[in-house]
CSV table of C-alpha atoms in Angstrom, one decimal:
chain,number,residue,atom,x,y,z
A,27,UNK,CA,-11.4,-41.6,-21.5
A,28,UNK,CA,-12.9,-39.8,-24.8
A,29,UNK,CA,-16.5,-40.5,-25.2
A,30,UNK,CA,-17.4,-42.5,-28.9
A,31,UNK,CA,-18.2,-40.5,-31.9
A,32,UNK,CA,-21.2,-41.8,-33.6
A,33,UNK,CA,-21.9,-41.4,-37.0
A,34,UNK,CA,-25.2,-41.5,-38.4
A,35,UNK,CA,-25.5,-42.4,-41.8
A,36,UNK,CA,-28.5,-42.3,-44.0
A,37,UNK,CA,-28.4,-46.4,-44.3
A,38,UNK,CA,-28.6,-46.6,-40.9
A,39,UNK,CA,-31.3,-43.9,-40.5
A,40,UNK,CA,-33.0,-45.8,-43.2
A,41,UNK,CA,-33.2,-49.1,-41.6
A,42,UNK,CA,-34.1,-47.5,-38.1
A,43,UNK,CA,-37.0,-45.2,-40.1
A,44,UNK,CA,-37.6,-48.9,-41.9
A,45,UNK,CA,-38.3,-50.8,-38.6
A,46,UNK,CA,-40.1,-47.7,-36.7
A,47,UNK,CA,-43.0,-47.9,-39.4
A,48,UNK,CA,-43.6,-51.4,-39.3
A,49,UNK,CA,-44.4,-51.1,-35.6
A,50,UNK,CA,-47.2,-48.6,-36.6
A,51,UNK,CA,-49.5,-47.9,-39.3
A,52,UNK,CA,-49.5,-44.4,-39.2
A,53,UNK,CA,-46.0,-42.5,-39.5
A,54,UNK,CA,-45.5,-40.9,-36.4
A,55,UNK,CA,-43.8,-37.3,-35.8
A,56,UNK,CA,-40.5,-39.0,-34.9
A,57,UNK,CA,-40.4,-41.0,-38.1
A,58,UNK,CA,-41.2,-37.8,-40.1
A,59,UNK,CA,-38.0,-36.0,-38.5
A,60,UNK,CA,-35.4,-39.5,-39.6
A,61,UNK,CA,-37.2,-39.0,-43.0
A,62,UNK,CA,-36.3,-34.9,-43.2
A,63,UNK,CA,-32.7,-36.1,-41.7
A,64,UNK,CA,-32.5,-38.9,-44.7
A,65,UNK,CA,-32.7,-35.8,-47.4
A,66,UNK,CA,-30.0,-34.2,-45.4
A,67,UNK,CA,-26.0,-35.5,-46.6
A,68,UNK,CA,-24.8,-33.8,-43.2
A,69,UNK,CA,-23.1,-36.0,-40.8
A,70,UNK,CA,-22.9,-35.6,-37.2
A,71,UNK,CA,-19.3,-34.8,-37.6
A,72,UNK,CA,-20.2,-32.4,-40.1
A,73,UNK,CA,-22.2,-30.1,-38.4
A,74,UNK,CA,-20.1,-29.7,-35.4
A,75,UNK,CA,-17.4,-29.1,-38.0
A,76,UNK,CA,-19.8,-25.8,-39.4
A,77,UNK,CA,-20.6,-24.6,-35.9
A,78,UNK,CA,-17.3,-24.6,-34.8
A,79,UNK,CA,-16.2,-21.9,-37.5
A,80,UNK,CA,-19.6,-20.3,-38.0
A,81,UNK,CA,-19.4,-17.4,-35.5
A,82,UNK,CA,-22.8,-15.3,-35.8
A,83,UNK,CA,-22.5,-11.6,-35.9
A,84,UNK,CA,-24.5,-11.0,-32.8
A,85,UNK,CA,-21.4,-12.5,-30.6
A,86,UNK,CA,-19.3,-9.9,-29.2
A,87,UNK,CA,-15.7,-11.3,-28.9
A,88,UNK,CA,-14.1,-10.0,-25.3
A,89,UNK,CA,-11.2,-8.5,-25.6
A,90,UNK,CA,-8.3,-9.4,-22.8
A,91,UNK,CA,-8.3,-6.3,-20.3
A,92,UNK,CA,-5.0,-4.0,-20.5
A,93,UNK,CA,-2.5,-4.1,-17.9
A,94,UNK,CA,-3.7,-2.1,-14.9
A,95,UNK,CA,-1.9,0.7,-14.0
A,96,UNK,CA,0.4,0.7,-11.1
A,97,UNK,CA,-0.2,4.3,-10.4
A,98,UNK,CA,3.0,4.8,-8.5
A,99,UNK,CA,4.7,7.9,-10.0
A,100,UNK,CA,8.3,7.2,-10.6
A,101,UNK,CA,10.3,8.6,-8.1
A,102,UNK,CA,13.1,11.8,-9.0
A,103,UNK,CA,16.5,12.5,-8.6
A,104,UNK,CA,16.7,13.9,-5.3
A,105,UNK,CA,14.7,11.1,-3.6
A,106,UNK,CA,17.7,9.0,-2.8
A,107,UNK,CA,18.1,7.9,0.7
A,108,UNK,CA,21.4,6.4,2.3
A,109,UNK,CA,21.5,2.8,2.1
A,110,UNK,CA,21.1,0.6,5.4
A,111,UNK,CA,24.6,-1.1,5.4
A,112,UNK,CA,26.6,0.3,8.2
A,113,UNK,CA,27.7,-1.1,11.3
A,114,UNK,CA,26.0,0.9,13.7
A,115,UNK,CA,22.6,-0.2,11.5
A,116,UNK,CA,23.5,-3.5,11.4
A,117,UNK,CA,24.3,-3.6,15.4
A,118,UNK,CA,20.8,-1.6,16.3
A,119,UNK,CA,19.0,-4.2,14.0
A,120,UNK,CA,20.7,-7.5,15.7
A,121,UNK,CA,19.5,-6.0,18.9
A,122,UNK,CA,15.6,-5.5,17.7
A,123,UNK,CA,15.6,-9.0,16.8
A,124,UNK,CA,17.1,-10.7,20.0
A,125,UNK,CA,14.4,-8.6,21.9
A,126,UNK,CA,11.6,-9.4,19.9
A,127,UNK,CA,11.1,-5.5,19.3
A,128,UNK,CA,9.0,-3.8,16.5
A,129,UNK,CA,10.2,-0.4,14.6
A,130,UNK,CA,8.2,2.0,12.6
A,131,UNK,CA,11.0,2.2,10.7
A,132,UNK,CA,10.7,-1.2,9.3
A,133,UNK,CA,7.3,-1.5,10.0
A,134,UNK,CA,6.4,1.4,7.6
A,135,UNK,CA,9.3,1.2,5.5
A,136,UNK,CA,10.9,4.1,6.0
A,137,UNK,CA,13.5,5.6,3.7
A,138,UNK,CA,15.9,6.8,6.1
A,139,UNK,CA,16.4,3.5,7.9
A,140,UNK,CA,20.0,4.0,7.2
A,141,UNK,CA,20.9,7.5,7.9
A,142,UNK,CA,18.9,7.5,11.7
A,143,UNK,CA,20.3,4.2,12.6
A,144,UNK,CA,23.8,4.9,11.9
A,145,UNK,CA,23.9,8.1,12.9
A,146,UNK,CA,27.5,10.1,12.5
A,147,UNK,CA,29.3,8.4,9.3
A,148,UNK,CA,32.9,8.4,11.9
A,149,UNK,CA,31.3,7.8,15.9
A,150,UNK,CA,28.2,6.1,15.3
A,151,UNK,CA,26.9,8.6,17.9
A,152,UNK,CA,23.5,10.7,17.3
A,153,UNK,CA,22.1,7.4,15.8
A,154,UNK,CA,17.7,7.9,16.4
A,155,UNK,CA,15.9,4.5,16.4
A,156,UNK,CA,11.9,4.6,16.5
A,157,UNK,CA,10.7,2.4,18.8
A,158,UNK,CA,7.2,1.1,17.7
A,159,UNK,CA,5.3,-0.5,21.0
A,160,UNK,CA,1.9,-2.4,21.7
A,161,UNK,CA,2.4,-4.6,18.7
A,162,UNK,CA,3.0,-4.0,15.4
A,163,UNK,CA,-0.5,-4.7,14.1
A,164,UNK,CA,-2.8,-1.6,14.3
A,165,UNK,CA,-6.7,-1.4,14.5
A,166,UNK,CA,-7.1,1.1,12.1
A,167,UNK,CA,-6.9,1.7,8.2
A,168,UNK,CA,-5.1,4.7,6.9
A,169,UNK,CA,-5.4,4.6,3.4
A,170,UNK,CA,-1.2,6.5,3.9
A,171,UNK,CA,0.1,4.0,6.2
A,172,UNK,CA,1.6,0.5,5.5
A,173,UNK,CA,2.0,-1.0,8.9
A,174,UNK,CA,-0.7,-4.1,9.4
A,175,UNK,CA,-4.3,-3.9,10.6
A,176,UNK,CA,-7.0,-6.0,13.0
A,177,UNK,CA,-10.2,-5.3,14.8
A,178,UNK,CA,-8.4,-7.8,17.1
A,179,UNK,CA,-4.7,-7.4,17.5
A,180,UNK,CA,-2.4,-9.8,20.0
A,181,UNK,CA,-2.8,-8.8,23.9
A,182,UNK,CA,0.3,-6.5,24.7
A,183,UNK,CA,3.1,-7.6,25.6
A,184,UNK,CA,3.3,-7.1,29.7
A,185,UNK,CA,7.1,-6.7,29.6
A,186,UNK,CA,7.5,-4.9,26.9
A,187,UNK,CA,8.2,-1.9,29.0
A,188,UNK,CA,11.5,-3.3,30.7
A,189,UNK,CA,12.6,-4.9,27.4
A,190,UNK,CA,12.1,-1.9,25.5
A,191,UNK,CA,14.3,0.4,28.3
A,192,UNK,CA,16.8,-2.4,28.4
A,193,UNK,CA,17.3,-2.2,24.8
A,194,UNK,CA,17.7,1.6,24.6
A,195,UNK,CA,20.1,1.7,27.6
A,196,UNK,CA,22.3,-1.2,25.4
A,197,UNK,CA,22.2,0.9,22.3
A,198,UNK,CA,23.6,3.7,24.7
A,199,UNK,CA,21.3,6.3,22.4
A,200,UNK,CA,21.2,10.1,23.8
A,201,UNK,CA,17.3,10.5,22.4
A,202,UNK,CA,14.7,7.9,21.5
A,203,UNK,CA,11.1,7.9,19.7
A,204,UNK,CA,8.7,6.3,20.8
A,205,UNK,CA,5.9,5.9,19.0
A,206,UNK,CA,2.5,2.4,18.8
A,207,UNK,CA,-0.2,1.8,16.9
A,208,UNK,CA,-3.9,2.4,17.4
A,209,UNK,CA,-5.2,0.0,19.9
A,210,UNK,CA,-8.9,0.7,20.4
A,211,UNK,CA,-9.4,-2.6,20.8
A,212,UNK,CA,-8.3,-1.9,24.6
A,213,UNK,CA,-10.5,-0.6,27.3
A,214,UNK,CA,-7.8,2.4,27.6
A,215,UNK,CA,-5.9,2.2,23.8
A,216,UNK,CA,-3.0,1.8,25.5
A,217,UNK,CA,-2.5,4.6,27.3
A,218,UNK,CA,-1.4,3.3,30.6
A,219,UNK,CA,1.0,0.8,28.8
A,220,UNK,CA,2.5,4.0,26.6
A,221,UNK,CA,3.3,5.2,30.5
A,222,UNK,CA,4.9,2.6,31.8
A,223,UNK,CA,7.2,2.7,29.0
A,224,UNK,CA,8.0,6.3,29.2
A,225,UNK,CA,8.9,5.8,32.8
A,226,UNK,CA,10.9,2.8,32.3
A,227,UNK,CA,12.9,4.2,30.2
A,228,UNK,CA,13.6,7.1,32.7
A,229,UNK,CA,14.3,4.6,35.4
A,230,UNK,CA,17.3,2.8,33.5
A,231,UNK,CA,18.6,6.3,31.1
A,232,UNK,CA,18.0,9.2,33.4
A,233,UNK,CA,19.0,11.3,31.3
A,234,UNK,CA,18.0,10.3,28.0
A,235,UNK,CA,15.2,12.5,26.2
A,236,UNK,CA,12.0,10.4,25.2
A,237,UNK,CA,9.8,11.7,22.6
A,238,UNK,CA,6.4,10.0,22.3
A,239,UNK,CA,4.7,9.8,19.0
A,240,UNK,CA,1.1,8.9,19.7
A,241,UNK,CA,-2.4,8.1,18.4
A,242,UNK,CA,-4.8,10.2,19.2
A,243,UNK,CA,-7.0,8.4,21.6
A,244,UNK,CA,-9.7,8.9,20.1
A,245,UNK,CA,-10.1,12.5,21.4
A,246,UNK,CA,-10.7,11.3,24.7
A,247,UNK,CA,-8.3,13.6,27.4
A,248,UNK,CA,-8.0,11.6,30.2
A,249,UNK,CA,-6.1,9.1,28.5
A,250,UNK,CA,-3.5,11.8,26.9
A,251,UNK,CA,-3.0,13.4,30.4
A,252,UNK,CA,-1.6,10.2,31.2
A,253,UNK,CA,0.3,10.1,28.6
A,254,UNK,CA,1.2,13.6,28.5
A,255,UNK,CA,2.6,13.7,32.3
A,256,UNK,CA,4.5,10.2,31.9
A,257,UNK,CA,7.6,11.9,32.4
A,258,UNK,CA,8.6,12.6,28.5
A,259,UNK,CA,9.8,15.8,27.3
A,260,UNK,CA,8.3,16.0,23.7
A,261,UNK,CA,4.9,15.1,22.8
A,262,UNK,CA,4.2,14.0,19.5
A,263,UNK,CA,0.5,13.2,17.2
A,264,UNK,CA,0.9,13.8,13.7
A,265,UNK,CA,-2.4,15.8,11.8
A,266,UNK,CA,-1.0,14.1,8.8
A,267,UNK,CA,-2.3,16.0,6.1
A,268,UNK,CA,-4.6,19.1,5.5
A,269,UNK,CA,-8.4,19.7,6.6
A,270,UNK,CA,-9.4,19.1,3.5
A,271,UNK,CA,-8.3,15.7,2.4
A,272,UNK,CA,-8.4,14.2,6.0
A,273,UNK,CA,-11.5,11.9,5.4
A,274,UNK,CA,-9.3,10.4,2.6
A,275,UNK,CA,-6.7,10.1,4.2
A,276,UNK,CA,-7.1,8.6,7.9
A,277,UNK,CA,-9.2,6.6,9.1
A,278,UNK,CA,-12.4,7.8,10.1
A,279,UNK,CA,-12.0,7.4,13.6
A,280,UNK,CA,-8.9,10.2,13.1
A,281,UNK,CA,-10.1,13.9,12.5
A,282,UNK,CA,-8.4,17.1,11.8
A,283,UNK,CA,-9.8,19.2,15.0
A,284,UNK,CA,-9.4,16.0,17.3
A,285,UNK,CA,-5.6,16.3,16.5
A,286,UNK,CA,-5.6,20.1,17.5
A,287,UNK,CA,-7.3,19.8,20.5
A,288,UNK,CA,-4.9,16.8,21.4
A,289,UNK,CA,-2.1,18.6,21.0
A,290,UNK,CA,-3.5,21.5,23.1
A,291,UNK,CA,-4.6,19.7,25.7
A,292,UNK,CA,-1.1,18.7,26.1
A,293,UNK,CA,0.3,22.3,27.2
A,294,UNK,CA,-2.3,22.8,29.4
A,295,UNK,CA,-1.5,19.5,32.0
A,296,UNK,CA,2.5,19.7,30.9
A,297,UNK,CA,3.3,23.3,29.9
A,298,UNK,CA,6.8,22.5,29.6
A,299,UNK,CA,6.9,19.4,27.5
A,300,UNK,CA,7.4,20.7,23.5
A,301,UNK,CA,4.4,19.7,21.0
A,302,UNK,CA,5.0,18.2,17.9
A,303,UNK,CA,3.4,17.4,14.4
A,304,UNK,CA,4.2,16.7,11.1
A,305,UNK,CA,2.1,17.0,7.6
A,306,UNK,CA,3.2,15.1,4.2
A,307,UNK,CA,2.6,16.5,1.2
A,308,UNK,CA,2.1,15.3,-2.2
A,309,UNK,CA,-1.2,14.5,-1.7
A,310,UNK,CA,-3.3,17.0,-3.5
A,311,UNK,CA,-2.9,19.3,-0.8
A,312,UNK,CA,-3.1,23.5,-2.0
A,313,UNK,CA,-0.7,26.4,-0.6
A,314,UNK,CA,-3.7,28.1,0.9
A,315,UNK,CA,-4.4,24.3,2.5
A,316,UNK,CA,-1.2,24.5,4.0
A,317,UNK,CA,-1.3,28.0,5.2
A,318,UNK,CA,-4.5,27.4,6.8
A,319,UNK,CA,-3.2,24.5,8.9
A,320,UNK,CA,0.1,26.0,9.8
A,321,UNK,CA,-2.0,29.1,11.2
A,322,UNK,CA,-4.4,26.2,13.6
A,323,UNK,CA,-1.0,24.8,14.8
A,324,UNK,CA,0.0,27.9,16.4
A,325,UNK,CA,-3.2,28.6,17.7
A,326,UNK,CA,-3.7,26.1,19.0
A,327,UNK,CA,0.6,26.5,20.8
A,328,UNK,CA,2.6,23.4,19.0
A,329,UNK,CA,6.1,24.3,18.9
A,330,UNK,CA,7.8,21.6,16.2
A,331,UNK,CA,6.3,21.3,12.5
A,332,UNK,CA,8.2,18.6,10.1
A,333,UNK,CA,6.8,18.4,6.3
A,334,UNK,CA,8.3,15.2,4.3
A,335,UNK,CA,6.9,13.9,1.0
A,336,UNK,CA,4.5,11.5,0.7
A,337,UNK,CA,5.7,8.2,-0.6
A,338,UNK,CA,3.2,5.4,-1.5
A,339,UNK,CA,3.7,2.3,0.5
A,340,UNK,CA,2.2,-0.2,-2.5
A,341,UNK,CA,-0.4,-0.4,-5.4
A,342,UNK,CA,-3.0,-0.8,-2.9
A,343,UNK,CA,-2.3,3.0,-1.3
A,344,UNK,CA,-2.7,6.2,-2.0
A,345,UNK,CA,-1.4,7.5,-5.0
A,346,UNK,CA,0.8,10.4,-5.0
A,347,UNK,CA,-0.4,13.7,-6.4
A,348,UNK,CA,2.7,15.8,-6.9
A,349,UNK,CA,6.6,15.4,-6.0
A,350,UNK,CA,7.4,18.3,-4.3
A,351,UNK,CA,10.7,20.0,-5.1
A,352,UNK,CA,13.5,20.7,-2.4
A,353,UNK,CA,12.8,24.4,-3.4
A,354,UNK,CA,9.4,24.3,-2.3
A,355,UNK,CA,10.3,22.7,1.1
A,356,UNK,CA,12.7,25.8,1.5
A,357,UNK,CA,10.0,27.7,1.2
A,358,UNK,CA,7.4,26.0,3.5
A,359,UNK,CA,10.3,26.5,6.4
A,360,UNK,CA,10.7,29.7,6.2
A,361,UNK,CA,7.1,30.3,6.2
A,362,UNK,CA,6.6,28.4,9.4
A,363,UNK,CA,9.6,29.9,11.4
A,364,UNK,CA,8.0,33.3,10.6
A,365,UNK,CA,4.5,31.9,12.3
A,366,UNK,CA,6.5,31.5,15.4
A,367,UNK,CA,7.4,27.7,15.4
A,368,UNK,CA,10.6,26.9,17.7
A,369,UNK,CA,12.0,24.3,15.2
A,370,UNK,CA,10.7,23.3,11.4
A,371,UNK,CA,12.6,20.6,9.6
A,372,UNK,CA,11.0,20.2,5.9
A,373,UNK,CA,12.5,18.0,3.1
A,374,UNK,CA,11.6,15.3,0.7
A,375,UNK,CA,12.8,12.7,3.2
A,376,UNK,CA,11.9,14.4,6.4
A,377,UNK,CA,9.9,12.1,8.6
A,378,UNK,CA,8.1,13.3,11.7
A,379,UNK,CA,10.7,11.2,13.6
A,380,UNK,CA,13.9,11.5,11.0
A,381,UNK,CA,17.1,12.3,13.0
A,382,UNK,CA,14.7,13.7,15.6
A,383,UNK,CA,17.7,14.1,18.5
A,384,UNK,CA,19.5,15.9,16.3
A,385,UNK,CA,17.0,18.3,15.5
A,386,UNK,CA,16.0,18.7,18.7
A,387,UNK,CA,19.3,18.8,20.5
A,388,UNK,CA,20.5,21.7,17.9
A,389,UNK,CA,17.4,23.5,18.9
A,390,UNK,CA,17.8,22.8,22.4
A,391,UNK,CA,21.5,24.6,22.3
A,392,UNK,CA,20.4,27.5,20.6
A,393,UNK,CA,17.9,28.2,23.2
A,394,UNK,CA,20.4,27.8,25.9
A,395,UNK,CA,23.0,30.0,24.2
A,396,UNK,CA,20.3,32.3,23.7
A,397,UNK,CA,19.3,32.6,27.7
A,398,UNK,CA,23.6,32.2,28.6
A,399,UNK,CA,23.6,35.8,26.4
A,400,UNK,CA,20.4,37.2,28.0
A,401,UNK,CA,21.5,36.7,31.6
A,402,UNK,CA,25.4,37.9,31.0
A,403,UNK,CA,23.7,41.3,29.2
């Protein structure tokens, strides 16, 4: 309910001013105030009236804030991926969801969705599904990566293992990615559930070709030996970007040389398994960045480089620096195939995992043809 409006009037202040000084002799500093308020023709109404339009010209008026930016550089022509509406697609993604399976592909929203799991517009065959294992909540923050984080993820999954091999065996794919979040909430990160995968999948598709995108394991080697010798035949951790923007990048348990001596450790406890990275760009990165970390890949013996563009995930990621033209990524391949790389793919949409059995099945024939020709001369 509104409160009442009273009104003082000067009759009224007069007979209350009256009644006050009859009580006491002397006029008292209250009765001197109704007096002063007497001379006054101001109501009560009145001077709220004045106030309310009166605005002194000490008070700064806020303005509203402007829009905040989204920072998300609008995208050009020749990032257009293939819409996810074929059959195959629609078949792979039925078959995630009645196993209760998670997919880098959805998890970090991947632009090529469409193209890897269809595979070949006519068969269906060559389709490349990335498998993403030990949950789909990771324990660190890459300021890149959209997938979700916790400093206490759900347990794993104990048979994850046989569902993810019967899946892969239904799909009837010829080459799979595998590839998990960090979990160093876990006494071993995960390694020895990363193994059992591996081999499970070797157990039910003999002869299907695993490659295993992993974390890094927080540098310790013991954990990617077990990893590394779990039967796969490409090894995969991403350095992600150059040496010089890492800290922005990753997270800060990640680190540029920790990568390298990852993926070196791997060729020295499996010599024949092929080591694999990737590097976006976009991200602020220099040519004489890029060179630079090129030259520590082949020191340090990985075989596969992919480059892709950097695409950000939300408002809440990193922005992206530059759009880098399809020209550019012509360029960056045929730099990296002169280092001595076996196999570069580079392109706007190139992911470290994007059509990956194709690449590495092409790759895999032209070495054979190469050694068929060797041993007829």
């Amino acid at each position: 309910a509104a409160r009442p409006v009273v009104t003082l009037t000067k009759s009224a202040i007069e007979r209350s001013s009256g009644a006050s000084l009859g009580r006491s002799s002397s006029p008292s500093r209250l009765d001197a105030l109704r007096a002063k308020l007497v001379e006054d023709d101001s109501t009560v109404l009145h001077f709220a009236s004045v106030q309310a339009m009166t605005v002194p010209d000490s008070v700064v008026k806020r303005k509203k804030a402007p829009p905040r930016s989204s920072k998300i550089l609008p995208k050009p022509k020749w990032l257009k991926a293939q819409p996810a509406t074929s059959e195959r697609y629609l078949e792979l993604r039925k078959t995630v969801r009645e196993l209760g399976l998670a997919t880098v592909c959805e998890e970090a929203k991947c632009p090529n969705i469409g193209e890897c799991w269809s595979g070949d517009s006519e068969s269906g065959k060559g389709a490349t599904a990335t498998i993403m294992i030990m949950g789909d909540t990771c324990t660190r923050g890459c300021s890149f990566c959209a997938v979700k984080t916790s400093r206490a993820p759900p347990p794993l999954d104990p048979d994850e293992p046989e569902k993810v091999a019967k899946a892969i065996a239904k799909w009837g794919l010829g080459y799979v990615v595998l590839t998990s979040v960090d979990r160093d909430d876990l006494p071993d990160q995960g390694a020895s559930h990363f193994r059992s995968v591996v081999q499970q999948l070797k157990i039910h598709s003999p002869d299907l070709l695993v490659e295993a995108l992993t974390p890094d394991f927080r540098g310790e080697l013991d954990l990617v030996t077990e990893v590394a010798t779990s039967g796969l035949d490409v090894y995969a951790h991403n350095i992600e970007t150059v040496e010089r923007l890492q800290k922005r990048v990753r997270d800060h348990r990640a680190g540029y040389q920790q990568s390298l001596n990852v993926l070196h450790h791997v060729k020295t406890v499996r010599p024949e398994a092929l080591t694999k990275t990737s590097i976006m760009l976009g991200l602020g990165e220099t040519d004489d960045d890029i060179r630079r970390t090129m030259e520590d890949l082949r020191e340090h013996d990985v075989d596969v480089l992919t480059f892709g563009q950097y695409l950000q995930p939300s408002k809440r990621h990193l922005p992206v620096k530059e759009y880098v033209t399809p020209e550019k990524y012509a360029e960056w391949k045929t730099e990296a195939e002169a280092l001595g790389f076996v196999y570069v793919a580079s392109g706007p949409l190139v992911r470290s995992s994007y059509k990956a059995g194709e690449f590495f099945l092409k790759n895999l024939l032209k070495e054979r043809g190469a050694l068929n020709k060797a041993a007829v001369a």
